[in-house]
mmCIF file of C-alpha atoms in Angstrom:
data_model
loop_
_atom_site.group_PDB
_atom_site.id
_atom_site.type_symbol
_atom_site.label_atom_id
_atom_site.label_comp_id
_atom_site.label_asym_id
_atom_site.label_seq_id
_atom_site.Cartn_x
_atom_site.Cartn_y
_atom_site.Cartn_z
ATOM 1 C CA MET H 1 -29.364 142.980 -92.425
ATOM 2 C CA THR H 2 -32.123 140.490 -93.195
ATOM 3 C CA ARG H 3 -34.822 141.980 -95.442
ATOM 4 C CA ILE H 4 -38.428 140.788 -95.337
ATOM 5 C CA LEU H 5 -41.167 141.645 -97.836
ATOM 6 C CA ILE H 6 -44.720 141.910 -96.476
ATOM 7 C CA ALA H 7 -47.450 141.519 -99.100
ATOM 8 C CA ASP H 8 -50.811 142.260 -97.488
ATOM 9 C CA ASP H 9 -53.559 144.693 -98.478
ATOM 10 C CA GLU H 10 -54.787 145.188 -94.899
ATOM 11 C CA PRO H 11 -52.861 148.247 -93.597
ATOM 12 C CA ARG H 12 -53.528 147.433 -89.937
ATOM 13 C CA ILE H 13 -52.010 143.972 -90.195
ATOM 14 C CA ALA H 14 -49.107 145.095 -92.383
ATOM 15 C CA SER H 15 -48.302 147.868 -89.890
ATOM 16 C CA PHE H 16 -48.509 145.446 -86.954
ATOM 17 C CA ILE H 17 -46.082 143.013 -88.604
ATOM 18 C CA THR H 18 -43.749 145.806 -89.680
ATOM 19 C CA LYS H 19 -43.455 147.220 -86.154
ATOM 20 C CA GLY H 20 -42.801 143.806 -84.639
ATOM 21 C CA LEU H 21 -40.175 142.771 -87.184
ATOM 22 C CA THR H 22 -38.408 146.121 -86.985
ATOM 23 C CA ALA H 23 -38.180 145.752 -83.208
ATOM 24 C CA ALA H 24 -36.760 142.258 -83.749
ATOM 25 C CA GLY H 25 -33.940 143.608 -85.909
ATOM 26 C CA PHE H 26 -35.252 142.999 -89.432
ATOM 27 C CA THR H 27 -35.602 145.426 -92.327
ATOM 28 C CA THR H 28 -39.057 145.370 -93.923
ATOM 29 C CA THR H 29 -40.838 146.577 -97.048
ATOM 30 C CA SER H 30 -44.623 146.454 -97.372
ATOM 31 C CA VAL H 31 -46.709 146.249 -100.572
ATOM 32 C CA GLU H 32 -50.480 146.124 -100.979
ATOM 33 C CA ASP H 33 -51.098 144.375 -104.315
ATOM 34 C CA GLY H 34 -49.944 141.211 -106.048
ATOM 35 C CA ILE H 35 -48.261 142.823 -109.052
ATOM 36 C CA ARG H 36 -45.952 144.922 -106.897
ATOM 37 C CA ALA H 37 -45.343 141.942 -104.631
ATOM 38 C CA LEU H 38 -44.266 139.855 -107.632
ATOM 39 C CA ASP H 39 -41.957 142.619 -108.827
ATOM 40 C CA TYR H 40 -40.343 143.068 -105.427
ATOM 41 C CA GLY H 41 -40.330 139.383 -104.523
ATOM 42 C CA SER H 42 -38.514 138.351 -107.691
ATOM 43 C CA SER H 43 -35.880 141.081 -107.383
ATOM 44 C CA GLY H 44 -33.502 138.969 -105.296
ATOM 45 C CA GLU H 45 -33.300 141.728 -102.690
ATOM 46 C CA PHE H 46 -35.380 139.980 -100.014
ATOM 47 C CA ASP H 47 -34.615 137.055 -97.741
ATOM 48 C CA LEU H 48 -38.233 136.080 -97.022
ATOM 49 C CA LEU H 49 -41.773 136.917 -98.166
ATOM 50 C CA ILE H 50 -44.876 137.061 -95.951
ATOM 51 C CA LEU H 51 -47.757 136.620 -98.374
ATOM 52 C CA ASP H 52 -51.513 137.136 -98.091
ATOM 53 C CA ILE H 53 -53.709 135.194 -100.525
ATOM 54 C CA GLY H 54 -56.521 137.684 -101.048
ATOM 55 C CA MET H 55 -54.837 140.671 -102.698
ATOM 56 C CA PRO H 56 -55.876 142.997 -105.561
ATOM 57 C CA ARG H 57 -54.468 142.766 -109.109
ATOM 58 C CA MET H 58 -52.967 139.293 -108.520
ATOM 59 C CA ASP H 59 -53.920 136.896 -105.744
ATOM 60 C CA GLY H 60 -51.326 135.242 -103.570
ATOM 61 C CA LEU H 61 -51.578 131.774 -105.092
ATOM 62 C CA ALA H 62 -51.028 133.112 -108.620
ATOM 63 C CA LEU H 63 -48.131 135.219 -107.346
ATOM 64 C CA LEU H 64 -46.582 132.206 -105.646
ATOM 65 C CA GLN H 65 -46.845 130.102 -108.795
ATOM 66 C CA ALA H 66 -45.293 132.915 -110.822
ATOM 67 C CA LEU H 67 -42.373 133.243 -108.422
ATOM 68 C CA ARG H 68 -41.621 129.528 -108.506
ATOM 69 C CA ALA H 69 -41.957 129.439 -112.298
ATOM 70 C CA MET H 70 -39.260 132.130 -112.377
ATOM 71 C CA LYS H 71 -37.028 129.813 -110.283
ATOM 72 C CA CYS H 72 -37.231 132.286 -107.407
ATOM 73 C CA THR H 73 -36.405 130.379 -104.207
ATOM 74 C CA VAL H 74 -37.173 133.082 -101.642
ATOM 75 C CA PRO H 75 -38.856 131.442 -98.605
ATOM 76 C CA VAL H 76 -42.590 132.230 -98.497
ATOM 77 C CA ILE H 77 -44.832 132.169 -95.441
ATOM 78 C CA VAL H 78 -48.482 132.434 -96.426
ATOM 79 C CA LEU H 79 -50.467 134.440 -93.862
ATOM 80 C CA THR H 80 -54.161 134.479 -94.664
ATOM 81 C CA ALA H 81 -57.702 134.367 -93.327
ATOM 82 C CA LYS H 82 -58.401 131.366 -95.564
ATOM 83 C CA ASP H 83 -58.241 128.343 -93.279
ATOM 84 C CA SER H 84 -59.631 125.440 -95.275
ATOM 85 C CA LEU H 85 -57.571 122.338 -95.957
ATOM 86 C CA GLN H 86 -57.977 122.974 -99.682
ATOM 87 C CA ASP H 87 -56.438 126.444 -99.408
ATOM 88 C CA THR H 88 -53.600 125.138 -97.257
ATOM 89 C CA LEU H 89 -52.735 122.348 -99.666
ATOM 90 C CA ALA H 90 -52.989 124.680 -102.675
ATOM 91 C CA ALA H 91 -50.479 127.058 -101.112
ATOM 92 C CA LEU H 92 -48.036 124.359 -100.017
ATOM 93 C CA ASP H 93 -48.300 122.522 -103.343
ATOM 94 C CA GLY H 94 -47.745 125.845 -105.086
ATOM 95 C CA GLY H 95 -44.406 126.322 -103.370
ATOM 96 C CA ALA H 96 -45.109 127.969 -100.015
ATOM 97 C CA ASP H 97 -42.716 127.040 -97.222
ATOM 98 C CA ASP H 98 -45.212 127.603 -94.415
ATOM 99 C CA TYR H 99 -48.881 128.492 -93.867
ATOM 100 C CA MET H 100 -50.480 130.491 -91.041
ATOM 101 C CA THR H 101 -54.049 131.650 -90.596
ATOM 102 C CA LYS H 102 -55.387 134.940 -89.264
ATOM 103 C CA PRO H 103 -55.885 135.941 -86.502
ATOM 104 C CA PHE H 104 -52.368 135.086 -85.413
ATOM 105 C CA ARG H 105 -49.864 135.741 -82.655
ATOM 106 C CA PHE H 106 -46.815 137.710 -83.653
ATOM 107 C CA GLU H 107 -44.474 135.590 -81.551
ATOM 108 C CA GLU H 108 -45.457 132.477 -83.491
ATOM 109 C CA LEU H 109 -44.947 134.279 -86.803
ATOM 110 C CA LEU H 110 -41.524 135.475 -85.659
ATOM 111 C CA SER H 111 -40.514 131.948 -84.643
ATOM 112 C CA ARG H 112 -41.536 130.589 -88.032
ATOM 113 C CA ILE H 113 -39.637 133.351 -89.798
ATOM 114 C CA ARG H 114 -36.468 132.528 -87.875
ATOM 115 C CA LEU H 115 -36.918 128.840 -88.642
ATOM 116 C CA ARG H 116 -37.303 129.425 -92.390
ATOM 117 C CA LEU H 117 -34.313 131.743 -92.480
ATOM 118 C CA ARG H 118 -32.151 129.177 -90.675
ATOM 119 C CA ASP H 119 -33.224 126.567 -93.221
ATOM 120 C CA THR H 120 -32.209 128.798 -96.143
ATOM 121 C CA PRO H 121 -28.606 128.349 -97.352
ATOM 122 C CA GLY H 122 -26.617 131.532 -96.903
ATOM 123 C CA ALA H 123 -29.359 133.298 -94.947
ATOM 124 C CA GLN H 124 -29.415 134.004 -91.255
ATOM 125 C CA GLY H 125 -32.142 135.416 -89.074
ATOM 126 C CA ALA H 126 -31.575 137.841 -86.271
ATOM 127 C CA PRO H 127 -29.531 136.244 -83.491
ATOM 128 C CA ASP H 128 -31.045 134.961 -80.270
ATOM 129 C CA PRO H 129 -31.465 137.965 -77.949
ATOM 130 C CA THR H 130 -28.730 138.565 -75.404
ATOM 131 C CA SER H 131 -28.616 141.379 -72.893
ATOM 132 C CA GLY H 132 -26.229 141.707 -69.967
ATOM 133 C CA ASP H 133 -26.006 138.345 -68.227
ATOM 134 C CA ILE H 134 -29.133 136.889 -69.876
ATOM 135 C CA ALA H 135 -29.108 134.925 -73.136
ATOM 136 C CA LEU H 136 -32.314 133.478 -74.576
ATOM 137 C CA ASP H 137 -32.365 130.179 -76.457
ATOM 138 C CA VAL H 138 -35.158 130.068 -79.032
ATOM 139 C CA ASP H 139 -34.837 126.340 -79.684
ATOM 140 C CA LEU H 140 -34.928 125.335 -76.014
ATOM 141 C CA ARG H 141 -37.291 128.178 -75.029
ATOM 142 C CA SER H 142 -35.169 128.998 -72.017
ATOM 143 C CA ALA H 143 -32.960 131.686 -70.525
ATOM 144 C CA ARG H 144 -29.313 131.239 -69.598
ATOM 145 C CA ILE H 145 -28.436 133.368 -66.584
ATOM 146 C CA GLY H 146 -25.632 133.210 -64.039
ATOM 147 C CA GLY H 147 -24.485 129.793 -65.226
ATOM 148 C CA ARG H 148 -27.930 128.215 -64.953
ATOM 149 C CA THR H 149 -30.685 127.455 -67.438
ATOM 150 C CA VAL H 150 -34.188 128.694 -66.617
ATOM 151 C CA PRO H 151 -37.078 127.069 -68.515
ATOM 152 C CA LEU H 152 -39.778 129.503 -69.659
ATOM 153 C CA SER H 153 -43.341 129.031 -70.809
ATOM 154 C CA ALA H 154 -44.181 130.183 -74.349
ATOM 155 C CA ARG H 155 -45.654 133.473 -73.112
ATOM 156 C CA GLU H 156 -42.877 134.061 -70.591
ATOM 157 C CA PHE H 157 -40.322 133.532 -73.338
ATOM 158 C CA ALA H 158 -42.164 135.878 -75.706
ATOM 159 C CA MET H 159 -42.289 138.607 -73.079
ATOM 160 C CA ALA H 160 -38.645 138.099 -72.100
ATOM 161 C CA ARG H 161 -37.630 138.457 -75.730
ATOM 162 C CA ALA H 162 -39.689 141.646 -76.100
ATOM 163 C CA PHE H 163 -37.883 143.125 -73.097
ATOM 164 C CA LEU H 164 -34.379 142.068 -74.156
ATOM 165 C CA GLU H 165 -34.880 143.349 -77.695
ATOM 166 C CA ASN H 166 -35.926 146.709 -76.245
ATOM 167 C CA GLU H 167 -33.374 147.054 -73.460
ATOM 168 C CA GLY H 168 -33.772 150.353 -71.601
ATOM 169 C CA ARG H 169 -36.902 151.342 -73.520
ATOM 170 C CA LEU H 170 -40.290 151.885 -71.931
ATOM 171 C CA LEU H 171 -42.807 149.297 -73.118
ATOM 172 C CA SER H 172 -46.466 150.022 -72.459
ATOM 173 C CA ARG H 173 -48.897 147.290 -71.462
ATOM 174 C CA GLU H 174 -50.565 147.689 -74.861
ATOM 175 C CA GLN H 175 -47.248 147.114 -76.667
ATOM 176 C CA LEU H 176 -46.567 143.992 -74.631
ATOM 177 C CA LEU H 177 -50.083 142.689 -75.219
ATOM 178 C CA SER H 178 -49.611 143.176 -78.960
ATOM 179 C CA ARG H 179 -46.199 141.494 -79.055
ATOM 180 C CA VAL H 180 -47.044 138.510 -76.836
ATOM 181 C CA TRP H 181 -50.761 137.871 -77.225
ATOM 182 C CA GLY H 182 -51.420 139.209 -80.742
ATOM 183 C CA TYR H 183 -53.053 142.276 -82.197
ATOM 184 C CA ASP H 184 -56.568 140.811 -81.791
ATOM 185 C CA PHE H 185 -56.283 139.966 -78.079
ATOM 186 C CA ASP H 186 -59.244 141.423 -76.193
ATOM 187 C CA GLY H 187 -58.368 140.451 -72.623
ATOM 188 C CA SER H 188 -57.519 142.682 -69.677
ATOM 189 C CA SER H 189 -54.079 144.296 -69.573
ATOM 190 C CA ASN H 190 -53.737 142.833 -66.064
ATOM 191 C CA VAL H 191 -52.339 139.724 -67.742
ATOM 192 C CA VAL H 192 -49.178 141.728 -68.529
ATOM 193 C CA ASP H 193 -48.651 142.505 -64.846
ATOM 194 C CA VAL H 194 -49.098 138.835 -63.990
ATOM 195 C CA TYR H 195 -46.461 137.699 -66.494
ATOM 196 C CA VAL H 196 -44.020 140.423 -65.494
ATOM 197 C CA GLY H 197 -44.362 138.949 -62.012
ATOM 198 C CA TYR H 198 -43.488 135.516 -63.370
ATOM 199 C CA LEU H 199 -40.350 136.903 -65.051
ATOM 200 C CA ARG H 200 -39.319 138.731 -61.900
ATOM 201 C CA ASN H 201 -39.551 135.482 -59.953
ATOM 202 C CA LYS H 202 -37.534 133.530 -62.521
ATOM 203 C CA LEU H 203 -35.001 136.091 -63.752
ATOM 204 C CA GLY H 204 -34.753 138.637 -60.937
ATOM 205 C CA PRO H 205 -37.001 141.537 -59.860
ATOM 206 C CA GLU H 206 -34.284 144.153 -60.333
ATOM 207 C CA ARG H 207 -34.395 143.709 -64.112
ATOM 208 C CA PHE H 208 -38.039 144.638 -64.714
ATOM 209 C CA LEU H 209 -38.856 148.137 -63.494
ATOM 210 C CA SER H 210 -42.413 149.471 -63.166
ATOM 211 C CA VAL H 211 -43.071 152.946 -64.577
ATOM 212 C CA ARG H 212 -46.197 154.221 -62.865
ATOM 213 C CA GLY H 213 -49.094 154.657 -65.276
ATOM 214 C CA ALA H 214 -46.917 153.868 -68.309
ATOM 215 C CA GLY H 215 -45.617 150.297 -68.366
ATOM 216 C CA TYR H 216 -42.311 148.548 -67.767
ATOM 217 C CA ARG H 217 -38.645 148.974 -68.586
ATOM 218 C CA TYR H 218 -36.029 146.205 -68.732
ATOM 219 C CA VAL H 219 -32.629 147.009 -67.212
ATOM 220 C CA ALA H 220 -29.748 144.685 -68.019
ATOM 221 C CA VAL H 221 -27.463 143.385 -65.303
ATOM 222 C CA PRO H 222 -23.831 143.214 -66.541
ATOM 223 C CA ALA H 223 -22.425 139.745 -66.980
ATOM 224 C CA ALA H 224 -19.867 138.741 -64.384
ATOM 225 C CA PRO H 225 -16.292 138.856 -65.707
ATOM 226 C CA SER H 226 -14.772 135.499 -66.448
ATOM 227 C CA GLN H 227 -12.306 134.270 -63.881
ATOM 228 C CA PRO H 228 -8.691 133.780 -64.999
ATOM 229 C CA GLN H 229 -7.487 130.221 -65.168
ATOM 230 C CA PHE H 230 -4.256 129.342 -63.276
ATOM 231 C CA ARG H 231 -2.237 126.211 -63.641
#
């Protein structure tokens, strides 16, 4: 199981990331100050670190420099409200593998996490979601279904992944908004209904069931058995 350390002193954001990564199949640990983050991050028990810059006791840049000075090679994605070029360069020059600014969309963070884990020798991220006769391809941003490839927009893909990773579970509109559009999205929940309609058109209406007043549930369709080959 891939383990991810979240170092952020904002409980709302740490909780948001934790819920999303847990649903995606990762194991997470969250810490709220730089000293604990350094202790945990250098332990060798984690496959990736999500790091905020502005933290108590030790800021993220100092923590990053300390980790690299200790020859710790854990991949680090800096996730911060600091968006100046100077801050970005300081983090990357200090040994960060990636840099994202807040507010952010969870789906983008998840994609970057998977990318960094694939680039790390000996480490593997959670596999591309597969459910019944549908397999998603993260790199091509498409769905493979019934022997054909169906291209998906970024938001369609994000929603399809949320459904496949929660097969059979009820997902509320609020949960889907959070997963696909980000925790700070302030638009109408009607956008969820619109995109569920897009997925029904592309992947089949029987897979995405409406639960009145509650949300949607994805139901997998079994893959067709392979046909025997005769010579």
